[in-house]
Amino acid sequence: MKNAMNQITQFETRIKYRFNDKELLLTALTHSSYAQESGNPSGSNERLEFLGDAFFDAIIGEELYRTYPDKEEGFLSRARAAIVCEKALAAEGTRLKVGEILRLGKGEEKNGGRKRESIIADAMEAVIGAVYLDGGFSETKRVVLEMFRDLLEDAKSGRFIVRDFKTALQEVLQQHGVTDIRYIPQGEEGPDHDKTFTVRLEVEGKKISEGKGKSKKQAEQHAAEAALKRSCDVI
Amino acid sequence: MKNAMNQITQFETRIKYRFNDKELLLTALTHSSYAQESGNPSGSNERLEFLGDAFFDAIIGEELYRTYPDKEEGFLSRARAAIVCEKALAAEGTRLKVGEILRLGKGEEKNGGRKRESIIADAMEAVIGAVYLDGGFSETKRVVLEMFRDLLEDAKSGRFIVRDFKTALQEVLQQHGVTDIRYIPQGEEGPDHDKTFTVRLEVEGKKISEGKGKSKKQAEQHAAEAALKRSCDVI
């Protein structure tokens, strides 16, 4: 137990935040598999993840808004998608060694859950939610901006170049020798002044995703975004 | 011009917030069609909408988190979806008469843009973003919670009952005499311990949406959610 507390203290040092209520941090580090096994299913980090996810989006969104005063909304959305995605969160969580102190059920432990990207990313969002409840908005902002400083610095220095989703998808697929990418219109609905277009994305004849939008172009971007989302390959 | 300033002041009274920087509020009320026509395309409200959207999600999320200490994440997500959707935002915007002071291009004006739900909802999110930049987080929280007090009160009193998306979709369709709703498994991908299931939702034999998830059940919920999203029929 003393060892566990030491690990918690070391984690606090790494994230540069000291919790008033250590229980909040422990909950953020509790995977649902552990909560189930210990007979307290509502003690998992899922609610904190719900909370942290939204504050994470808002804080990164604001930072990009301020960093790029001349860029349009589409650019900001794409830049944010590259930072708030599972892969980036998991990378950050790995750097902060969140896996070491996760509370996992036995099955998850055996299945390598301690290193699974989705579990680490979810725990990171839960930690952000816990910081918010414990320390308020401005502390959360400080912690999040510090955590993602490198990615955000890349953005500011211009190394982080966000292109449109279609181009990004094309480049990712080309690296794998795939060039047969088709956006197939699936029709439109709604009145003339407020139409919604649907487009189906097929790669080598296989359906990958679908996108909707106020124009065919926007629907295509959304379809490409959906295809890229899990891979974080939007930068 | 004096009349316009009066209208702005009255709007501030209605949202219970007085802007230090009136230009921020004016930008929030500027539709892209107006910005284009006046030769200042970057002067539209789209960037503020990007900012406000995320803070809106976070603030409503926190309120629901606190209101329902015993509810799980899925419930909170569905409850939030019912409040942050286009229809609810547009209803609130209509009550606050945001349409009256929107700056629209001539074409949009002729096409009835002043009453269009998507335009009003977007402007509301932009106003939230503007309040954030002008007054900071706690003021934004106060304004948003005040704006959505009725919906949130309904939630607290239990009148606002969020069911699962599949049930909600079924009820909506039944009202239109439609009962042929099918969730068709589209296969699974990924390693055994981290599978993603895809489900296709068909209504009367026609594809409506698709959902992905860590279980078949979750994929079905996501497909039903996608189908309901635009209509806000999740409560």
Coordinates of C-alpha atoms in Angstrom, one line a residue:
Chain A
M1 CA 0.0 0.0 0.0
K2 CA 2.8 2.4 0.8
N3 CA 4.4 1.5 -2.5
A4 CA 1.1 2.2 -4.3
M5 CA 0.9 5.6 -2.6
N6 CA 4.5 6.3 -3.7
Q7 CA 3.5 5.5 -7.3
I8 CA 0.6 7.9 -7.0
T9 CA 2.8 10.7 -5.7
Q10 CA 5.3 10.1 -8.5
F11 CA 2.5 10.2 -11.1
E12 CA 1.3 13.5 -9.6
T13 CA 4.8 14.9 -9.9
R14 CA 4.9 13.8 -13.6
I15 CA 1.5 15.5 -14.4
K16 CA 2.5 18.5 -12.3
Y17 CA -0.6 18.4 -10.2
R18 CA -1.1 17.4 -6.6
F19 CA -4.7 16.2 -5.8
N20 CA -6.5 17.4 -2.7
D21 CA -8.8 14.4 -3.0
K22 CA -6.7 11.4 -3.8
E23 CA -9.8 9.3 -4.2
L24 CA -10.6 11.2 -7.3
L25 CA -7.3 10.3 -8.9
L26 CA -7.7 6.6 -7.8
T27 CA -11.1 6.5 -9.5
A28 CA -9.6 8.0 -12.7
L29 CA -7.2 5.1 -12.6
T30 CA -9.8 2.4 -12.1
H31 CA -10.7 0.5 -15.2
S32 CA -14.2 -0.9 -15.4
S33 CA -12.8 -4.5 -15.2
Y34 CA -11.4 -3.8 -11.8
A35 CA -14.6 -2.0 -10.6
Q36 CA -16.6 -5.0 -11.7
E37 CA -14.4 -7.5 -10.0
S38 CA -14.3 -5.6 -6.7
G39 CA -18.1 -5.5 -6.7
N40 CA -18.3 -1.7 -7.2
P41 CA -19.2 -1.4 -10.9
S42 CA -20.0 2.3 -10.5
G43 CA -16.5 3.0 -9.2
S44 CA -14.9 2.8 -12.6
N45 CA -13.3 5.8 -14.4
E46 CA -16.0 6.0 -17.1
R47 CA -17.9 8.9 -15.7
L48 CA -14.7 10.9 -15.2
E49 CA -13.7 10.0 -18.7
F50 CA -17.0 11.5 -20.0
L51 CA -16.2 14.7 -18.1
G52 CA -12.6 14.9 -19.0
D53 CA -13.1 14.2 -22.7
A54 CA -15.2 17.4 -23.1
F55 CA -12.8 19.6 -21.2
F56 CA -9.9 18.2 -23.1
D57 CA -11.6 19.1 -26.4
A58 CA -12.4 22.6 -25.1
I59 CA -8.9 23.4 -23.8
I60 CA -7.1 22.2 -26.9
G61 CA -9.7 23.9 -29.1
E62 CA -9.1 27.2 -27.3
E63 CA -5.3 26.9 -27.6
L64 CA -5.6 26.3 -31.3
Y65 CA -8.1 29.1 -31.7
R66 CA -5.5 31.5 -30.1
T67 CA -2.5 30.0 -31.9
Y68 CA -4.1 30.4 -35.4
P69 CA -6.0 33.7 -35.4
D70 CA -6.2 33.6 -39.2
K71 CA -7.2 30.0 -39.8
E72 CA -10.7 28.9 -40.6
E73 CA -12.8 26.5 -38.6
G74 CA -12.1 23.5 -40.7
F75 CA -8.4 23.8 -40.1
L76 CA -8.9 24.1 -36.3
S77 CA -11.2 21.0 -36.3
R78 CA -8.6 19.0 -38.1
A79 CA -5.7 20.2 -35.9
R80 CA -7.7 19.3 -32.8
A81 CA -8.7 15.9 -34.2
A82 CA -5.0 15.1 -34.5
I83 CA -4.3 16.0 -30.8
V84 CA -7.4 14.6 -29.0
C85 CA -7.3 11.3 -30.8
E86 CA -6.8 8.0 -29.0
K87 CA -3.3 7.4 -30.4
A88 CA -2.0 10.8 -29.2
L89 CA -3.7 10.4 -25.8
A90 CA -2.2 6.9 -25.4
A91 CA 1.3 8.2 -26.4
E92 CA 1.0 10.9 -23.7
G93 CA -0.3 8.4 -21.2
T94 CA 2.6 6.0 -21.9
R95 CA 5.1 8.8 -21.5
L96 CA 3.5 9.7 -18.1
K97 CA 3.5 5.9 -17.2
V98 CA -0.2 5.9 -16.4
G99 CA -0.2 2.1 -17.3
E100 CA 1.9 1.4 -14.2
I101 CA -0.7 2.6 -11.8
L102 CA -3.9 1.5 -13.6
R103 CA -6.3 -0.7 -11.5
L104 CA -7.2 -3.5 -13.9
G105 CA -9.3 -6.6 -13.5
K106 CA -7.5 -9.9 -13.7
G107 CA -8.7 -10.8 -17.1
E108 CA -7.7 -7.4 -18.6
E109 CA -4.3 -7.8 -16.9
K110 CA -3.7 -11.1 -18.6
N111 CA -4.9 -9.8 -21.9
G112 CA -2.3 -7.0 -21.8
G113 CA -4.8 -4.3 -21.0
R114 CA -2.1 -2.3 -19.2
K115 CA -0.5 -1.5 -22.5
R116 CA -3.7 -1.2 -24.6
E117 CA -4.1 2.2 -26.2
S118 CA -7.8 2.5 -25.7
I119 CA -7.5 1.8 -21.9
I120 CA -4.6 4.2 -21.5
A121 CA -6.3 7.0 -23.5
D122 CA -9.5 6.6 -21.5
A123 CA -7.6 6.8 -18.3
M124 CA -5.9 10.0 -19.4
E125 CA -9.3 11.6 -20.1
A126 CA -10.5 10.4 -16.7
V127 CA -7.4 12.0 -15.1
I128 CA -8.2 15.3 -16.8
G129 CA -11.8 15.0 -15.5
A130 CA -10.5 14.3 -12.0
V131 CA -8.2 17.4 -12.1
Y132 CA -11.2 19.5 -13.2
L133 CA -13.3 18.3 -10.2
D134 CA -10.4 18.6 -7.8
G135 CA -8.8 21.9 -8.9
G136 CA -11.2 23.7 -11.2
F137 CA -10.9 25.0 -14.8
S138 CA -7.7 27.0 -14.8
E139 CA -5.7 24.3 -13.1
T140 CA -7.1 21.8 -15.7
K141 CA -6.0 24.1 -18.5
R142 CA -2.5 24.4 -17.1
V143 CA -2.2 20.6 -16.7
V144 CA -3.5 19.8 -20.1
L145 CA -1.5 22.4 -21.9
E146 CA 1.6 21.2 -20.1
M147 CA 0.9 17.6 -21.0
F148 CA 0.4 18.3 -24.7
R149 CA 3.0 21.0 -24.9
D150 CA 5.1 19.2 -27.4
L151 CA 2.3 18.5 -29.8
L152 CA 1.1 22.1 -29.4
E153 CA 4.6 23.5 -29.9
D154 CA 4.9 21.5 -33.1
A155 CA 1.7 23.2 -34.1
K156 CA 3.0 26.7 -33.3
S157 CA 6.3 26.2 -35.1
G158 CA 4.5 25.1 -38.2
R159 CA 6.0 21.6 -38.2
F160 CA 2.5 20.3 -37.5
I161 CA 0.8 20.8 -40.9
V162 CA -2.8 19.8 -41.1
R163 CA -4.1 19.1 -44.5
D164 CA -7.6 18.3 -45.5
F165 CA -8.8 14.8 -44.5
K166 CA -9.2 13.6 -48.1
T167 CA -5.6 14.4 -48.9
A168 CA -4.4 12.9 -45.7
L169 CA -6.3 9.7 -46.3
Q170 CA -5.0 9.5 -49.9
E171 CA -1.4 9.8 -48.6
V172 CA -1.8 7.2 -45.9
L173 CA -3.3 4.7 -48.4
Q174 CA -0.6 5.5 -51.0
Q175 CA 2.0 4.5 -48.5
H176 CA 0.4 1.1 -48.5
G177 CA 0.2 1.0 -52.3
V178 CA -3.5 1.7 -52.4
T179 CA -4.8 4.1 -54.9
D180 CA -8.4 3.0 -55.6
I181 CA -10.3 5.4 -53.4
R182 CA -13.8 6.4 -54.4
Y183 CA -16.3 8.8 -52.9
I184 CA -19.7 7.7 -54.2
P185 CA -22.7 10.0 -53.8
Q186 CA -25.6 8.3 -51.9
G187 CA -28.2 11.0 -52.6
E188 CA -29.4 14.1 -50.8
E189 CA -32.3 14.9 -48.5
G190 CA -34.1 17.9 -47.1
P191 CA -35.5 21.0 -48.7
D192 CA -33.5 22.9 -51.4
H193 CA -32.1 25.5 -49.0
D194 CA -31.0 23.0 -46.4
K195 CA -29.9 19.8 -48.1
T196 CA -27.9 17.1 -46.5
F197 CA -25.6 15.1 -48.9
T198 CA -24.4 11.6 -48.1
V199 CA -21.3 10.1 -49.6
R200 CA -19.9 6.6 -49.3
L201 CA -16.2 6.0 -49.2
E202 CA -14.9 2.9 -50.9
V203 CA -11.4 1.7 -50.9
E204 CA -10.6 -1.0 -53.4
G205 CA -14.3 -1.6 -53.8
K206 CA -14.9 -2.1 -50.1
K207 CA -17.0 0.3 -48.1
I208 CA -15.0 2.0 -45.4
S209 CA -17.1 4.8 -44.1
E210 CA -19.9 7.2 -44.9
G211 CA -20.1 11.0 -44.5
K212 CA -22.9 13.6 -44.4
G213 CA -22.6 17.3 -45.0
K214 CA -24.2 20.4 -46.3
S215 CA -22.3 20.0 -49.6
K216 CA -20.8 17.0 -51.5
K217 CA -17.4 18.3 -50.6
Q218 CA -18.1 18.5 -46.9
A219 CA -19.7 15.0 -46.9
E220 CA -16.5 13.6 -48.5
Q221 CA -14.4 15.3 -45.9
H222 CA -16.5 13.8 -43.1
A223 CA -16.3 10.3 -44.7
A224 CA -12.4 10.6 -45.0
E225 CA -12.3 11.9 -41.4
A226 CA -14.3 8.9 -40.1
A227 CA -11.9 6.6 -42.0
L228 CA -8.9 8.3 -40.4
K229 CA -10.2 8.8 -36.9
R230 CA -9.0 5.7 -35.1
S231 CA -5.6 5.8 -36.8
C232 CA -4.9 9.5 -35.9
D233 CA -3.4 9.8 -39.3
V234 CA -4.7 13.3 -39.9
I235 CA -1.5 15.2 -39.6
Chain B
M1 CA -27.1 52.1 -36.3
K2 CA -28.5 53.3 -33.0
N3 CA -31.4 50.9 -33.5
A4 CA -28.9 48.1 -34.1
M5 CA -27.1 49.0 -30.9
N6 CA -30.4 48.9 -29.0
Q7 CA -31.1 45.5 -30.3
I8 CA -27.7 44.3 -29.2
T9 CA -28.2 45.7 -25.7
Q10 CA -31.6 44.0 -25.5
F11 CA -30.1 40.7 -26.6
E12 CA -27.4 41.1 -23.9
T13 CA -30.2 41.6 -21.4
R14 CA -31.9 38.5 -22.5
I15 CA -28.8 36.3 -22.2
K16 CA -27.9 38.1 -18.9
Y17 CA -24.4 39.0 -20.0
R18 CA -22.9 42.4 -20.9
F19 CA -20.0 42.2 -23.3
N20 CA -16.8 44.3 -22.7
D21 CA -15.9 43.9 -26.3
K22 CA -19.0 44.3 -28.4
E23 CA -17.1 43.4 -31.5
L24 CA -16.9 39.8 -30.2
L25 CA -20.7 39.6 -30.0
L26 CA -21.1 41.1 -33.4
T27 CA -18.7 38.5 -34.9
A28 CA -20.8 35.8 -33.1
L29 CA -23.8 37.1 -34.9
T30 CA -22.2 37.3 -38.4
H31 CA -23.2 34.4 -40.7
S32 CA -20.6 33.4 -43.3
S33 CA -22.9 34.7 -46.1
Y34 CA -22.7 38.2 -44.7
A35 CA -18.9 38.0 -44.1
Q36 CA -18.5 36.8 -47.7
E37 CA -20.6 39.6 -49.1
S38 CA -18.8 42.3 -47.1
G39 CA -15.5 41.2 -48.4
N40 CA -14.3 39.9 -45.1
P41 CA -14.8 36.1 -45.2
S42 CA -12.7 35.5 -42.1
G43 CA -15.1 37.8 -40.1
S44 CA -17.8 35.1 -39.9
N45 CA -18.9 33.4 -36.7
E46 CA -17.5 30.0 -37.6
R47 CA -14.3 30.1 -35.5
L48 CA -16.3 31.3 -32.5
E49 CA -18.8 28.5 -33.1
F50 CA -15.8 26.0 -33.0
L51 CA -14.8 27.4 -29.7
G52 CA -18.3 27.7 -28.2
D53 CA -19.4 24.2 -29.2
A54 CA -16.7 22.5 -27.1
F55 CA -17.3 24.7 -24.0
F56 CA -21.1 24.1 -24.4
D57 CA -20.5 20.3 -24.4
A58 CA -18.2 20.6 -21.3
I59 CA -20.5 22.8 -19.3
I60 CA -23.6 20.7 -19.9
G61 CA -21.6 17.5 -19.4
E62 CA -20.4 18.7 -16.0
E63 CA -23.9 19.8 -14.9
L64 CA -25.3 16.3 -15.8
Y65 CA -22.4 14.6 -14.1
R66 CA -23.2 16.5 -10.9
T67 CA -27.0 16.1 -11.3
Y68 CA -26.8 12.3 -11.7
P69 CA -24.1 11.0 -9.4
D70 CA -25.3 7.4 -9.8
K71 CA -25.8 7.2 -13.5
E72 CA -23.4 5.6 -15.8
E73 CA -21.5 7.3 -18.7
G74 CA -23.9 6.0 -21.4
F75 CA -26.8 7.8 -19.7
L76 CA -24.9 11.0 -19.4
S77 CA -23.9 10.9 -23.0
R78 CA -27.5 10.4 -24.1
A79 CA -28.8 13.1 -21.8
R80 CA -26.2 15.6 -23.2
A81 CA -27.0 14.6 -26.8
A82 CA -30.6 15.7 -26.1
I83 CA -29.5 19.1 -24.9
V84 CA -26.6 20.0 -27.2
C85 CA -28.3 19.0 -30.4
E86 CA -29.2 21.5 -33.2
K87 CA -32.9 21.5 -32.4
A88 CA -32.6 22.3 -28.7
L89 CA -30.0 25.1 -29.5
A90 CA -32.2 26.5 -32.2
A91 CA -35.3 26.5 -29.9
E92 CA -33.2 28.4 -27.3
G93 CA -31.9 30.8 -29.9
T94 CA -35.4 31.5 -31.1
R95 CA -36.6 32.2 -27.5
L96 CA -33.7 34.6 -27.2
K97 CA -34.6 36.2 -30.5
V98 CA -31.1 35.7 -31.9
G99 CA -32.6 35.6 -35.4
E100 CA -33.6 39.3 -35.2
I101 CA -30.0 40.5 -34.9
L102 CA -28.2 38.0 -37.1
R103 CA -26.1 39.5 -39.9
L104 CA -27.0 37.5 -43.0
G105 CA -26.0 37.8 -46.7
K106 CA -28.8 38.9 -49.1
G107 CA -29.2 35.4 -50.6
E108 CA -29.6 33.8 -47.2
E109 CA -32.0 36.5 -46.1
K110 CA -34.2 35.7 -49.1
N111 CA -34.0 32.0 -48.5
G112 CA -35.4 32.4 -45.0
G113 CA -32.0 31.9 -43.3
R114 CA -33.1 34.1 -40.4
K115 CA -35.4 31.3 -39.3
R116 CA -33.3 28.3 -40.2
E117 CA -32.5 26.0 -37.3
S118 CA -28.9 25.3 -38.4
I119 CA -28.0 29.0 -38.7
I120 CA -29.6 29.9 -35.4
A121 CA -28.0 26.9 -33.6
D122 CA -24.6 27.8 -35.0
A123 CA -25.0 31.4 -33.9
M124 CA -25.9 30.3 -30.4
E125 CA -22.7 28.3 -30.1
A126 CA -20.7 31.3 -31.4
V127 CA -22.3 33.5 -28.8
I128 CA -21.2 31.0 -26.1
G129 CA -17.6 31.1 -27.6
A130 CA -17.7 34.9 -27.5
V131 CA -18.8 35.0 -23.9
Y132 CA -15.9 32.7 -23.1
L133 CA -13.3 34.9 -24.7
D134 CA -14.9 38.1 -23.3
G135 CA -15.7 36.9 -19.7
G136 CA -13.8 33.7 -19.0
F137 CA -15.0 30.2 -18.0
S138 CA -17.1 30.9 -14.9
E139 CA -19.2 33.6 -16.6
T140 CA -19.7 31.2 -19.6
K141 CA -20.9 28.5 -17.3
R142 CA -23.3 30.9 -15.6
V143 CA -24.7 32.1 -18.9
V144 CA -25.0 28.6 -20.4
L145 CA -26.7 27.1 -17.3
E146 CA -29.1 30.0 -17.2
M147 CA -29.9 29.6 -20.9
F148 CA -30.6 25.9 -20.6
R149 CA -32.1 26.1 -17.2
D150 CA -35.5 24.7 -18.3
L151 CA -34.1 21.7 -20.0
L152 CA -31.7 21.0 -17.1
E153 CA -34.6 21.5 -14.6
D154 CA -36.6 19.0 -16.5
A155 CA -33.6 16.7 -16.2
K156 CA -33.4 17.2 -12.4
S157 CA -37.1 16.7 -11.8
G158 CA -37.0 13.4 -13.7
R159 CA -39.4 14.6 -16.4
F160 CA -36.6 14.4 -18.8
I161 CA -36.2 10.7 -19.2
V162 CA -33.4 9.5 -21.4
R163 CA -33.8 6.0 -22.7
D164 CA -31.5 4.1 -24.9
F165 CA -31.2 5.2 -28.5
K166 CA -32.6 2.0 -29.9
T167 CA -35.8 2.3 -27.9
A168 CA -36.1 6.0 -28.7
L169 CA -35.7 5.3 -32.4
Q170 CA -38.2 2.5 -32.3
E171 CA -40.8 4.8 -30.6
V172 CA -40.2 7.7 -33.1
L173 CA -40.6 5.3 -36.0
Q174 CA -43.7 3.7 -34.6
Q175 CA -45.4 7.0 -34.4
H176 CA -45.0 7.0 -38.2
G177 CA -46.3 3.5 -38.5
V178 CA -42.9 2.0 -39.2
T179 CA -42.0 -1.2 -37.4
D180 CA -39.5 -2.8 -39.8
I181 CA -36.2 -1.9 -38.1
R182 CA -33.2 -4.2 -38.5
Y183 CA -29.7 -4.1 -37.1
I184 CA -27.6 -6.2 -39.4
P185 CA -24.1 -7.2 -38.3
Q186 CA -21.5 -6.2 -40.8
G187 CA -18.6 -8.1 -39.3
E188 CA -15.9 -7.4 -36.8
E189 CA -12.2 -6.4 -37.0
G190 CA -9.2 -6.2 -34.7
P191 CA -7.6 -8.7 -32.3
D192 CA -9.7 -10.8 -30.0
H193 CA -9.2 -8.6 -27.0
D194 CA -9.9 -5.4 -28.8
K195 CA -12.6 -6.1 -31.5
T196 CA -14.6 -3.5 -33.2
F197 CA -18.1 -4.5 -34.4
T198 CA -20.0 -2.8 -37.2
V199 CA -23.7 -2.9 -37.5
R200 CA -25.9 -1.5 -40.3
L201 CA -29.3 -0.1 -39.5
E202 CA -32.0 -0.7 -42.0
V203 CA -35.5 0.7 -41.9
E204 CA -38.0 -0.9 -44.2
G205 CA -35.1 -2.4 -46.1
K206 CA -33.3 0.9 -46.7
K207 CA -30.0 1.7 -45.1
I208 CA -30.2 4.5 -42.6
S209 CA -27.0 4.5 -40.8
E210 CA -24.1 2.5 -39.5
G211 CA -22.6 2.1 -36.1
K212 CA -19.3 0.8 -34.6
G213 CA -18.6 -0.3 -31.1
K214 CA -16.7 -2.6 -28.8
S215 CA -19.7 -4.9 -28.7
K216 CA -22.6 -5.7 -31.0
K217 CA -24.9 -3.9 -28.5
Q218 CA -22.8 -0.8 -28.5
A219 CA -22.6 -0.7 -32.3
E220 CA -26.4 -0.9 -32.5
Q221 CA -26.7 2.0 -30.0
H222 CA -24.3 4.1 -32.1
A223 CA -26.2 3.3 -35.3
A224 CA -29.5 4.3 -33.7
E225 CA -27.9 7.4 -32.3
A226 CA -26.6 8.4 -35.7
A227 CA -30.1 8.0 -37.1
L228 CA -31.6 10.1 -34.4
K229 CA -29.0 12.8 -34.2
R230 CA -30.4 15.4 -36.5
S231 CA -33.9 15.1 -35.2
C232 CA -32.9 15.4 -31.5
D233 CA -35.5 12.7 -30.8
V234 CA -33.4 11.2 -28.1
I235 CA -35.6 12.2 -25.1

